[in-house]
PDB file of C-alpha atoms in Angstrom:
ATOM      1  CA  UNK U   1      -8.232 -27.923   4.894  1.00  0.00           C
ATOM      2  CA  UNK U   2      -6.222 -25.265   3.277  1.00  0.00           C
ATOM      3  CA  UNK U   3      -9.131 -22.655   4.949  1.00  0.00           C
ATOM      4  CA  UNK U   4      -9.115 -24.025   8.194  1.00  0.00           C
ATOM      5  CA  UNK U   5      -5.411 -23.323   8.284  1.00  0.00           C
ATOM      6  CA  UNK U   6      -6.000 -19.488   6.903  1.00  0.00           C
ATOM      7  CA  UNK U   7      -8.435 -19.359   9.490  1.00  0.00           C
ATOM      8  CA  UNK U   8      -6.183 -19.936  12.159  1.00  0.00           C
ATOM      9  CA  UNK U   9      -4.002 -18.237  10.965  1.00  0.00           C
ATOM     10  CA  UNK U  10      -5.743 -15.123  11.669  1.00  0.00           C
ATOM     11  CA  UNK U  11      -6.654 -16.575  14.923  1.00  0.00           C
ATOM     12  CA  UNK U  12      -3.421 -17.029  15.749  1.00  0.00           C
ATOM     13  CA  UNK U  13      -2.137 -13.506  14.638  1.00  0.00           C
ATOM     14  CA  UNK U  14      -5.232 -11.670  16.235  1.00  0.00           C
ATOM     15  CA  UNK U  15      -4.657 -13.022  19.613  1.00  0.00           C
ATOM     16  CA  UNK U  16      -0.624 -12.122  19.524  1.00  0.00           C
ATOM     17  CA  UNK U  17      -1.796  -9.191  18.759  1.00  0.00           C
ATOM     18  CA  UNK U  18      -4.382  -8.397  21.288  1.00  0.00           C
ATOM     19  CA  UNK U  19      -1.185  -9.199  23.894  1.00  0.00           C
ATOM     20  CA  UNK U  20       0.835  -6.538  22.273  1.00  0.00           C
ATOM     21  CA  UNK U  21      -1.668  -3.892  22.459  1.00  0.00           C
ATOM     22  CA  UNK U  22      -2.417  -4.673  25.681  1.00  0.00           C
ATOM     23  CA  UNK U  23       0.851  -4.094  26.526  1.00  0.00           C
ATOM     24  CA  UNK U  24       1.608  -0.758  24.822  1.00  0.00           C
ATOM     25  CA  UNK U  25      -1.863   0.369  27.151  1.00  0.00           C
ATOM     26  CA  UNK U  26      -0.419  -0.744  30.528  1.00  0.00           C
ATOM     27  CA  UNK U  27       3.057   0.512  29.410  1.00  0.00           C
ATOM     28  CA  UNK U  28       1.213   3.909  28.337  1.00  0.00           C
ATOM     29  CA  UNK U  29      -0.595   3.884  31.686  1.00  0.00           C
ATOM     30  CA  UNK U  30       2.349   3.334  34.151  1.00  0.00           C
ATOM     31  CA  UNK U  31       4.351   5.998  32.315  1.00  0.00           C
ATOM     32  CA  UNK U  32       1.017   8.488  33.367  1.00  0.00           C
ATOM     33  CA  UNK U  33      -1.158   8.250  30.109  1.00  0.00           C
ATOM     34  CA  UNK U  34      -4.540   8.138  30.420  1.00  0.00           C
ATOM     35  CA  UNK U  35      -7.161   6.611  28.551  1.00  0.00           C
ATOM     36  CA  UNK U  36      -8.442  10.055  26.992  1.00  0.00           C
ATOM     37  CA  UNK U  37      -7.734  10.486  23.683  1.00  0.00           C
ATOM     38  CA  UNK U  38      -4.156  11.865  23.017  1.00  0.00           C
ATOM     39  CA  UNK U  39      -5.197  13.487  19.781  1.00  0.00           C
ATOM     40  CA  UNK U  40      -5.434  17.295  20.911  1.00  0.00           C
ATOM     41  CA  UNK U  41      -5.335  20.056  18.990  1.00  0.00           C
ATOM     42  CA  UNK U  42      -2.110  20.594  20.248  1.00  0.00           C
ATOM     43  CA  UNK U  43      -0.818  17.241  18.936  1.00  0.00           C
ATOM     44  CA  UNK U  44      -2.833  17.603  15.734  1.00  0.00           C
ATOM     45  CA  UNK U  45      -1.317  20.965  14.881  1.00  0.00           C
ATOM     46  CA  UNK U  46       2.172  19.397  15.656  1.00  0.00           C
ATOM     47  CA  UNK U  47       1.579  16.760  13.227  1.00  0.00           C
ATOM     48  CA  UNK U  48       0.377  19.139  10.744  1.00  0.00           C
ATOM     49  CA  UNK U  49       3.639  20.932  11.400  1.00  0.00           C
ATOM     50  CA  UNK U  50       6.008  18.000  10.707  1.00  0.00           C
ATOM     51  CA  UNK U  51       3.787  17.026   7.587  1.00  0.00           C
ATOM     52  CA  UNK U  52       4.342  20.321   6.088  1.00  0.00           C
ATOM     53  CA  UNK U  53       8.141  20.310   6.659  1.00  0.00           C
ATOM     54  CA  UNK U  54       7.832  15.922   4.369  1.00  0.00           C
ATOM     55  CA  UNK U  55       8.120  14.133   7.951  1.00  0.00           C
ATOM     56  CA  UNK U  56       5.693  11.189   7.177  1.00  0.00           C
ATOM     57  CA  UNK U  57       5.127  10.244  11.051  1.00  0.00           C
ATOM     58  CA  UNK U  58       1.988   8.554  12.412  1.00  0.00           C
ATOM     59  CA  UNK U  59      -0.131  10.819  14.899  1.00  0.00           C
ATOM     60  CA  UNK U  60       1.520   9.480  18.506  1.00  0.00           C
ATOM     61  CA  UNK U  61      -0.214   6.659  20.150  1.00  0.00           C
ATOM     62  CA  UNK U  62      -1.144   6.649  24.236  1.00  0.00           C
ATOM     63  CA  UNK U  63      -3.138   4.537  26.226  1.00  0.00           C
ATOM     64  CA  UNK U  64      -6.559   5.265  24.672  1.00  0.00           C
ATOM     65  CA  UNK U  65      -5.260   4.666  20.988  1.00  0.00           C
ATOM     66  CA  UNK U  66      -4.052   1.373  21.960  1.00  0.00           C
ATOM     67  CA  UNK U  67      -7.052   0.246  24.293  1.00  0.00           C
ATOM     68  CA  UNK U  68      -9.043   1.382  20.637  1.00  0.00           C
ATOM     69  CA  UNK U  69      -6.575  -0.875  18.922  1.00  0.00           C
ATOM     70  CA  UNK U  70      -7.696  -3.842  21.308  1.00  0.00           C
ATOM     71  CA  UNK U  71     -11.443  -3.506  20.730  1.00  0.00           C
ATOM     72  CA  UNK U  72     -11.158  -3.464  17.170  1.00  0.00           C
ATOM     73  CA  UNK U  73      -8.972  -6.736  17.497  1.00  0.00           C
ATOM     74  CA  UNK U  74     -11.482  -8.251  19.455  1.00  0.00           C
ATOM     75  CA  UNK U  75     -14.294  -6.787  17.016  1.00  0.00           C
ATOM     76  CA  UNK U  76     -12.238  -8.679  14.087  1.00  0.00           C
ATOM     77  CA  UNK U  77     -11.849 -12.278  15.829  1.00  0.00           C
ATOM     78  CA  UNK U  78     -15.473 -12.519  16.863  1.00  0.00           C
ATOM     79  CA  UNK U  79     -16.528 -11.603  13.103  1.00  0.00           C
ATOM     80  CA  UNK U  80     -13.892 -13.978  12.090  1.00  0.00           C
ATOM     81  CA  UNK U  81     -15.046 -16.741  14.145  1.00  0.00           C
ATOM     82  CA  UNK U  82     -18.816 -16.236  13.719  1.00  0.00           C
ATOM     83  CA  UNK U  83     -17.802 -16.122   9.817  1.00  0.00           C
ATOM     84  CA  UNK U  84     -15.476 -18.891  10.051  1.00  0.00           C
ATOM     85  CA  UNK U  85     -16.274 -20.873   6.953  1.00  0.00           C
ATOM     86  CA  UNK U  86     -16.183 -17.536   4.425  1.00  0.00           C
ATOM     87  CA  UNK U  87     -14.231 -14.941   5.828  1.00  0.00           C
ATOM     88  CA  UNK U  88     -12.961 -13.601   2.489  1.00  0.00           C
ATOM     89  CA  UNK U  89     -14.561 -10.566   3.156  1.00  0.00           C
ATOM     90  CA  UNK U  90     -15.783  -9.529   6.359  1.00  0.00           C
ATOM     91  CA  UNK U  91     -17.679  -6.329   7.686  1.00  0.00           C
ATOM     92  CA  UNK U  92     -17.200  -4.998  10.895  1.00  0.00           C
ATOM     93  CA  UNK U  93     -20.222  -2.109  12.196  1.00  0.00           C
ATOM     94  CA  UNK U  94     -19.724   0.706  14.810  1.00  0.00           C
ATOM     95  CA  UNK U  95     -22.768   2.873  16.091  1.00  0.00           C
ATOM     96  CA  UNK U  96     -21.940   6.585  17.053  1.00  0.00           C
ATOM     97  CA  UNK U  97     -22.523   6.111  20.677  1.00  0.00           C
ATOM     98  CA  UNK U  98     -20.475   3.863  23.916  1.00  0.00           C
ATOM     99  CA  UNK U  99     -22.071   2.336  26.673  1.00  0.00           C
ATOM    100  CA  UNK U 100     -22.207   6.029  28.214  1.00  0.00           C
ATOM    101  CA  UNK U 101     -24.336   7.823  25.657  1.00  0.00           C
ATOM    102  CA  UNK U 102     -21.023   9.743  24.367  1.00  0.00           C
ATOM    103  CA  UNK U 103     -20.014  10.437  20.749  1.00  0.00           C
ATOM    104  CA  UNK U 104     -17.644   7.804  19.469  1.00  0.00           C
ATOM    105  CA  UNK U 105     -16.097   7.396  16.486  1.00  0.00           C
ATOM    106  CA  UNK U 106     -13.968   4.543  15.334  1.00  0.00           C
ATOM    107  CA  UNK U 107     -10.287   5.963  14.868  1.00  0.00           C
ATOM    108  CA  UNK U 108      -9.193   4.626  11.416  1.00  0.00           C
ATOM    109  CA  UNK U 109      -6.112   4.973  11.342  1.00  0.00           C
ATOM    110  CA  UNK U 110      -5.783   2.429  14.339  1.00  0.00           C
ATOM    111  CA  UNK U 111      -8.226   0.465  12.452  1.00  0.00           C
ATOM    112  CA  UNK U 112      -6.069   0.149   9.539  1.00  0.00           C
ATOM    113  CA  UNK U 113      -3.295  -0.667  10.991  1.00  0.00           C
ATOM    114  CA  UNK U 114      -4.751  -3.394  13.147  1.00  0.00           C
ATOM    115  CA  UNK U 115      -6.491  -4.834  10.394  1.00  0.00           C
ATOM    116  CA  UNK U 116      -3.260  -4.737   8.504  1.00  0.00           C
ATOM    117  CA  UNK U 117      -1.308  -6.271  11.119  1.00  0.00           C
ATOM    118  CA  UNK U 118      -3.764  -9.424  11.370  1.00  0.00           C
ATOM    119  CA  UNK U 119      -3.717 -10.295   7.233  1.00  0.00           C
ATOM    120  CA  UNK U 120      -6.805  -8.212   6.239  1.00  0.00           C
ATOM    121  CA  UNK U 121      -6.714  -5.081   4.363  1.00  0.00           C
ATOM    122  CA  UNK U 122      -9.471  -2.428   4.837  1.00  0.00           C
ATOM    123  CA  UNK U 123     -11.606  -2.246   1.219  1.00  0.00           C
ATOM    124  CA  UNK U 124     -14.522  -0.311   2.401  1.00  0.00           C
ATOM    125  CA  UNK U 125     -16.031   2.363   4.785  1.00  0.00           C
ATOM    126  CA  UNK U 126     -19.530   3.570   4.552  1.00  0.00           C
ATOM    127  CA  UNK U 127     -21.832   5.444   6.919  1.00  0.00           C
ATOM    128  CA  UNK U 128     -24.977   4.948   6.771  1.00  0.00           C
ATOM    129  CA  UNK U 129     -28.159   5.658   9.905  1.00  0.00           C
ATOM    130  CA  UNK U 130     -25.366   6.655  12.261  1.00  0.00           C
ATOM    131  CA  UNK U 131     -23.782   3.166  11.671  1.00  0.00           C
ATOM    132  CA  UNK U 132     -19.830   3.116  10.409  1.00  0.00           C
ATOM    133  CA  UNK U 133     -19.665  -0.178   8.375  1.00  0.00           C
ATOM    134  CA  UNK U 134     -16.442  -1.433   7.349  1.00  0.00           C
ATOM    135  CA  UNK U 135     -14.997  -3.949   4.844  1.00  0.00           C
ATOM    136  CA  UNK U 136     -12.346  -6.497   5.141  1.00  0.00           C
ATOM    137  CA  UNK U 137     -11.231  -8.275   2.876  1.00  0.00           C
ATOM    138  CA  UNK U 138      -8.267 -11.673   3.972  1.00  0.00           C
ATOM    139  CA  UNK U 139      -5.010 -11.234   2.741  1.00  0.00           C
ATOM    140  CA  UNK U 140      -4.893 -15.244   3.011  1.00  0.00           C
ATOM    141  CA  UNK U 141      -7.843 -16.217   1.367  1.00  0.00           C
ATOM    142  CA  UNK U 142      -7.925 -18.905  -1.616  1.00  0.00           C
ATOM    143  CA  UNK U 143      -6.513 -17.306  -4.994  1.00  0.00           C
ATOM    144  CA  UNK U 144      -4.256 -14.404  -3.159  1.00  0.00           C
TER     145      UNK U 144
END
């Protein structure tokens, strides 16, 4: 019973979640972001800047960060719920390309934090044949 309840947990969490982010997009999008990402060269060099000077600040999030932050929630809760009866660990798999034949990679740091966010902390990251595989592992599971 005790699982069941750590399950839905994470259920629970995930889909609150999934609201929030979806949110932060529409609120990004009426304000005039767009869902390219925001991480420019111009943005990167800024927070290169400000990380030189001991400002600790995350790389700023627009539309397309938090539409990323979305898929990977929904990525998690179908994992969870096709792994429902051992979800200690689970491992999530990206290829390299999107429905349009472009160059995608997942955006970790969005990753993380999701994944953080929902009770599950990020143990491993691997490529291997132009596959990203990534490890969860439940912050709720039996003996934590």
């Amino acid at each position: 019973m005790r699982n069941f309840y750590n399950f839905m947990r994470h259920v629970q969490i995930i889909n609150w979640r999934i609201v929030v982010h979806s949110f932060n997009e529409l609120r990004c999008l009426i304000r005039g972001g767009s869902l390219e990402p925001s991480f420019d060269s111009d943005a990167i060099s800024e927070f290169l800047e400000e990380l030189e000077r001991g400002n600790l600040n995350s790389l700023p999030m627009d539309a397309y960060e938090y539409h990323c932050c979305v898929e990977y929630l929904k990525k998690i809760r179908y994992e969870l719920c096709k792994n429902w009866k051992n979800f200690e660990t689970i491992t999530l798999f990206f290829g390299e390309t999107d429905y349009f034949d472009l160059l995608i990679v997942p955006l970790e740091d969005c990753l993380k934090m999701v994944a953080s966010e929902v009770g599950f902390e990020l143990i491993g990251e691997r490529v291997e044949d132009e596959m990203y595989k990534y490890t969860l592992k439940s912050m709720f599971a039996e003996g934590r």
